[in-house]
Amino acid sequence: MENTNPSQSPHWYRIANIKPALRSHVRIHRQRHRGQRFYILQDAITGAFHRFSPQAWQLIGLMNGDNSMQVIWERACTSQADTPPTQDELLHLLSQLHQFDVLRTDIPTDIIEMVERGQRQTRQQKKARWRSPLALRFPLIDPDRFLDATLPLLRPLFSRVFFSLWLVLALFTGVMALMQWPGLTENISDRILSMENLLLLWFVYPLVKGLHELGHAFAVKRWGGEVHEMGIMLLVLMPVPYVDASASSAFNSKYQRMIVSGAGMMVELFLAGLAMLIWLNVEPGLVRALAFNVMIVAGVSTLMLNGNPLLRFDGYYLLSDWLEIPNFATRSNRYWGYLGQRYLLGVKNASAPAMQTSERRWLFSYSPLAFIYRIFISLSIALFVAQQFFIFGVLLAIWSLSNSLLMPVLKLLQRLALHPGRKKRGLALAAGVTGLFMFVLFVLPLPSATQAQGVLWVADEARLTNGVDGFVKEIKITNGEAVQQGQVLIILASINLEKEKQVLVARLKEFRARFHAGLQQDRAQALVLKEEISFLKAELQRANERLSALQIKSPLDGVVLIPELDDLPGRFLRRGVEIGYILDQRDATVRVVVQQNDIEQVRHHTQALSARLADSPLQTRVASLLREVPAASNALPGLALSLEGGGDFALDPSASSAEDKINNPPDSIRVLSPLFQFDVSLPGTRNELIGERVYIRFEHPSEAAGQRLWRELRRLFLRRFNV
């Protein structure tokens, strides 16, 4: 008759008489996490740690070599009468302990099986090592004796007094770094990536990281732990020391574990603080360069990499201990696995990983964020390497993507397809997910557009400029007044031009008198005087033209717009300064700039245009393309498009001064890279706001995400590697 008792197992007879016991090298530690007690089993030989709940520990505690599994189960059912363990749960627990190699039984040991299990673990460790191409580990020595011998010398560092001194130094040098920020960051990329500095970095980085790792090691020894592994990790081909500080997992106090996790960062910030003091007080030279590199390595890398909890470095373990969520990343992955089984595969009896309600939001959030960030940092490092070593960088990117993205996705699909009890649904779901991914990537048309910026623009002939230097004497119009072509708008005064004309008139009279007198006495001299008279007449004509230019006239029919009209009286205007505009009744025009990466799409695949003004960004306006300005140019149509004006383009510092950029015509505002320019019409839009930023959207035919991704990848390779 079939056994229908859910607490019993058909396989129980195989282990009922086994009398298990923990091996002698297993140590037991108690810890509390979020108010609950847990038990940590430490394997002193392998250094592995295994966490068990109080219920599981009650069962493990009965495994003393005298009690059989049948006796253990019966006693557990008596002591845990409310929620007695099932025989399957005991089978699973026994299997776990056997897999961890912490159990001995009265059954003769299968030596061959133990050897094979050890070999499998070794192979798995090697595979895990090479699956992370950005951080390859090679263990070298056992530093435990050295740490025991030197710990008494460093024990005073683990005191509140020294922590207070460290905190004062960190805060003081942090404030000094902010005060000296312009000097620290000036031309920083060239300073760091120069050949001389890269050589210094090659020596400074391993030394700083070596002290970092010793900080972890001594912190472990301070609270009685052991450190039996120290070696070299190749971090993007840079040899960096590392130590195995996993013994801190056995510490009862979470604050002790947090200090171990943060000890390396504290050492680096201490070094960065000392380097800051040296950098401030020594003259430029080798010592100052070394101090600068120590600040970069110990300060920036600590805050951006080691302190980032999304990477499995110090920040991750610090956060895990602070939240009291052991195995944070692993449990988050298991939680997502449970969600997939429960809601995708429909496995209603899927067992959720043990967790408290307060842990759920952390476990739900961590795994996807860490997954995305790992891909981002892997590609960023690969791109950095590829800029110096192209082929190696490409291989590194492929390797990283395979291990960070491709392999996890394939394993997920495999689990979906081969899930026991849900094979058909799993196969259908795996096929559906794959098909949906391919459809979205290569088939589904998505909107495509190019975003660009421009400024409200007027034609050159509509710009009011003065032809000569002068002071504003009289203004004969008001803003908004309709004027006709040739109408006088502003009158300038120039004492120098008046004096110049008077001098020319007087000299002309003098030379004419000398010419008439010389006709009868010296005809050769008279001919010379005649040429001088012709020259003076031409100069006088040019002087009259300059005097006429003191009257600024309207270049065409339209409406006057002079932004600073009320401030003009008495103001000195240099020749060529743009004063204002004469606006006609035509639609407003926008001069748009397009970067070289986007010119192909804009030029050949534009279907429609729309615009948004900076003063009304929520209102979309219809736009139409008028013309393309011939040839690319480094000139920027307006200062509003520059970084100084809130735009996207960096100005060429060698082109002109800040005053010139404001006073001179737009052609004087120049950027570092050539830009393509288009004129776009905005029907029904007033053109009084000349120079205002406008956001233009060039609509293109819809395309699949894969096509767009390929185009962006090609642009990246062309921009970075010219291939």
PDB file of N, CA and C in Angstrom, residues 590-594 599 602-604 624-633 675-681:
ATOM      1  N   VAL A 590      15.478  78.671 -37.036  1.00  0.00           N
ATOM      2  CA  VAL A 590      16.367  78.085 -36.037  1.00  0.00           C
ATOM      3  C   VAL A 590      17.607  77.572 -36.747  1.00  0.00           C
ATOM      4  N   ARG A 591      18.778  77.969 -36.262  1.00  0.00           N
ATOM      5  CA  ARG A 591      20.034  77.416 -36.778  1.00  0.00           C
ATOM      6  C   ARG A 591      20.397  76.224 -35.868  1.00  0.00           C
ATOM      7  N   VAL A 592      20.320  75.020 -36.408  1.00  0.00           N
ATOM      8  CA  VAL A 592      20.499  73.779 -35.656  1.00  0.00           C
ATOM      9  C   VAL A 592      21.883  73.215 -35.931  1.00  0.00           C
ATOM     10  N   VAL A 593      22.533  72.680 -34.894  1.00  0.00           N
ATOM     11  CA  VAL A 593      23.835  72.032 -35.065  1.00  0.00           C
ATOM     12  C   VAL A 593      23.664  70.530 -34.856  1.00  0.00           C
ATOM     13  N   VAL A 594      24.304  69.755 -35.719  1.00  0.00           N
ATOM     14  CA  VAL A 594      24.230  68.297 -35.689  1.00  0.00           C
ATOM     15  C   VAL A 594      25.651  67.756 -35.652  1.00  0.00           C
ATOM     16  N   ILE A 599      24.958  62.902 -38.615  1.00  0.00           N
ATOM     17  CA  ILE A 599      24.679  63.608 -39.865  1.00  0.00           C
ATOM     18  C   ILE A 599      24.081  62.696 -40.923  1.00  0.00           C
ATOM     19  N   VAL A 602      20.334  62.277 -40.168  1.00  0.00           N
ATOM     20  CA  VAL A 602      19.612  63.536 -40.349  1.00  0.00           C
ATOM     21  C   VAL A 602      19.533  63.911 -41.822  1.00  0.00           C
ATOM     22  N   ARG A 603      20.608  63.730 -42.540  1.00  0.00           N
ATOM     23  CA  ARG A 603      20.675  64.181 -43.938  1.00  0.00           C
ATOM     24  C   ARG A 603      19.832  63.308 -44.875  1.00  0.00           C
ATOM     25  N   HIS A 604      19.811  62.001 -44.637  1.00  0.00           N
ATOM     26  CA  HIS A 604      19.199  61.092 -45.610  1.00  0.00           C
ATOM     27  C   HIS A 604      17.958  60.365 -45.104  1.00  0.00           C
ATOM     28  N   SER A 624       9.913  72.724 -40.090  1.00  0.00           N
ATOM     29  CA  SER A 624      10.229  72.238 -41.438  1.00  0.00           C
ATOM     30  C   SER A 624      11.662  72.614 -41.776  1.00  0.00           C
ATOM     31  N   LEU A 625      12.307  71.741 -42.519  1.00  0.00           N
ATOM     32  CA  LEU A 625      13.705  71.949 -42.881  1.00  0.00           C
ATOM     33  C   LEU A 625      13.802  72.910 -44.056  1.00  0.00           C
ATOM     34  N   LEU A 626      14.596  73.970 -43.901  1.00  0.00           N
ATOM     35  CA  LEU A 626      14.794  74.938 -44.976  1.00  0.00           C
ATOM     36  C   LEU A 626      15.993  74.587 -45.837  1.00  0.00           C
ATOM     37  N   ARG A 627      17.139  74.444 -45.194  1.00  0.00           N
ATOM     38  CA  ARG A 627      18.368  74.222 -45.963  1.00  0.00           C
ATOM     39  C   ARG A 627      19.459  73.689 -45.036  1.00  0.00           C
ATOM     40  N   GLU A 628      20.487  73.111 -45.644  1.00  0.00           N
ATOM     41  CA  GLU A 628      21.694  72.735 -44.917  1.00  0.00           C
ATOM     42  C   GLU A 628      22.777  73.747 -45.222  1.00  0.00           C
ATOM     43  N   VAL A 629      23.437  74.229 -44.192  1.00  0.00           N
ATOM     44  CA  VAL A 629      24.548  75.160 -44.382  1.00  0.00           C
ATOM     45  C   VAL A 629      25.718  74.387 -44.982  1.00  0.00           C
ATOM     46  N   PRO A 630      26.272  74.834 -46.102  1.00  0.00           N
ATOM     47  CA  PRO A 630      27.347  74.067 -46.756  1.00  0.00           C
ATOM     48  C   PRO A 630      28.565  73.893 -45.853  1.00  0.00           C
ATOM     49  N   ALA A 631      29.101  72.684 -45.854  1.00  0.00           N
ATOM     50  CA  ALA A 631      30.366  72.331 -45.192  1.00  0.00           C
ATOM     51  C   ALA A 631      30.239  72.390 -43.669  1.00  0.00           C
ATOM     52  N   ALA A 632      30.969  71.495 -43.034  1.00  0.00           N
ATOM     53  CA  ALA A 632      31.037  71.491 -41.570  1.00  0.00           C
ATOM     54  C   ALA A 632      31.881  72.662 -41.092  1.00  0.00           C
ATOM     55  N   SER A 633      31.607  73.106 -39.878  1.00  0.00           N
ATOM     56  CA  SER A 633      32.310  74.270 -39.339  1.00  0.00           C
ATOM     57  C   SER A 633      32.469  74.119 -37.839  1.00  0.00           C
ATOM     58  N   LEU A 675      31.022  70.816 -36.652  1.00  0.00           N
ATOM     59  CA  LEU A 675      29.591  70.558 -36.552  1.00  0.00           C
ATOM     60  C   LEU A 675      28.922  70.880 -37.883  1.00  0.00           C
ATOM     61  N   PHE A 676      27.826  70.186 -38.160  1.00  0.00           N
ATOM     62  CA  PHE A 676      27.021  70.467 -39.340  1.00  0.00           C
ATOM     63  C   PHE A 676      25.825  71.306 -38.909  1.00  0.00           C
ATOM     64  N   GLN A 677      25.436  72.260 -39.773  1.00  0.00           N
ATOM     65  CA  GLN A 677      24.386  73.195 -39.400  1.00  0.00           C
ATOM     66  C   GLN A 677      23.241  73.142 -40.410  1.00  0.00           C
ATOM     67  N   PHE A 678      22.018  73.286 -39.877  1.00  0.00           N
ATOM     68  CA  PHE A 678      20.808  73.296 -40.687  1.00  0.00           C
ATOM     69  C   PHE A 678      19.954  74.481 -40.263  1.00  0.00           C
ATOM     70  N   ASP A 679      19.212  75.043 -41.221  1.00  0.00           N
ATOM     71  CA  ASP A 679      18.224  76.069 -40.920  1.00  0.00           C
ATOM     72  C   ASP A 679      16.845  75.428 -40.933  1.00  0.00           C
ATOM     73  N   VAL A 680      16.104  75.641 -39.848  1.00  0.00           N
ATOM     74  CA  VAL A 680      14.784  75.046 -39.673  1.00  0.00           C
ATOM     75  C   VAL A 680      13.780  76.161 -39.443  1.00  0.00           C
ATOM     76  N   SER A 681      12.640  76.084 -40.131  1.00  0.00           N
ATOM     77  CA  SER A 681      11.593  77.093 -39.999  1.00  0.00           C
ATOM     78  C   SER A 681      10.580  76.664 -38.950  1.00  0.00           C
TER      79      SER A 681
END
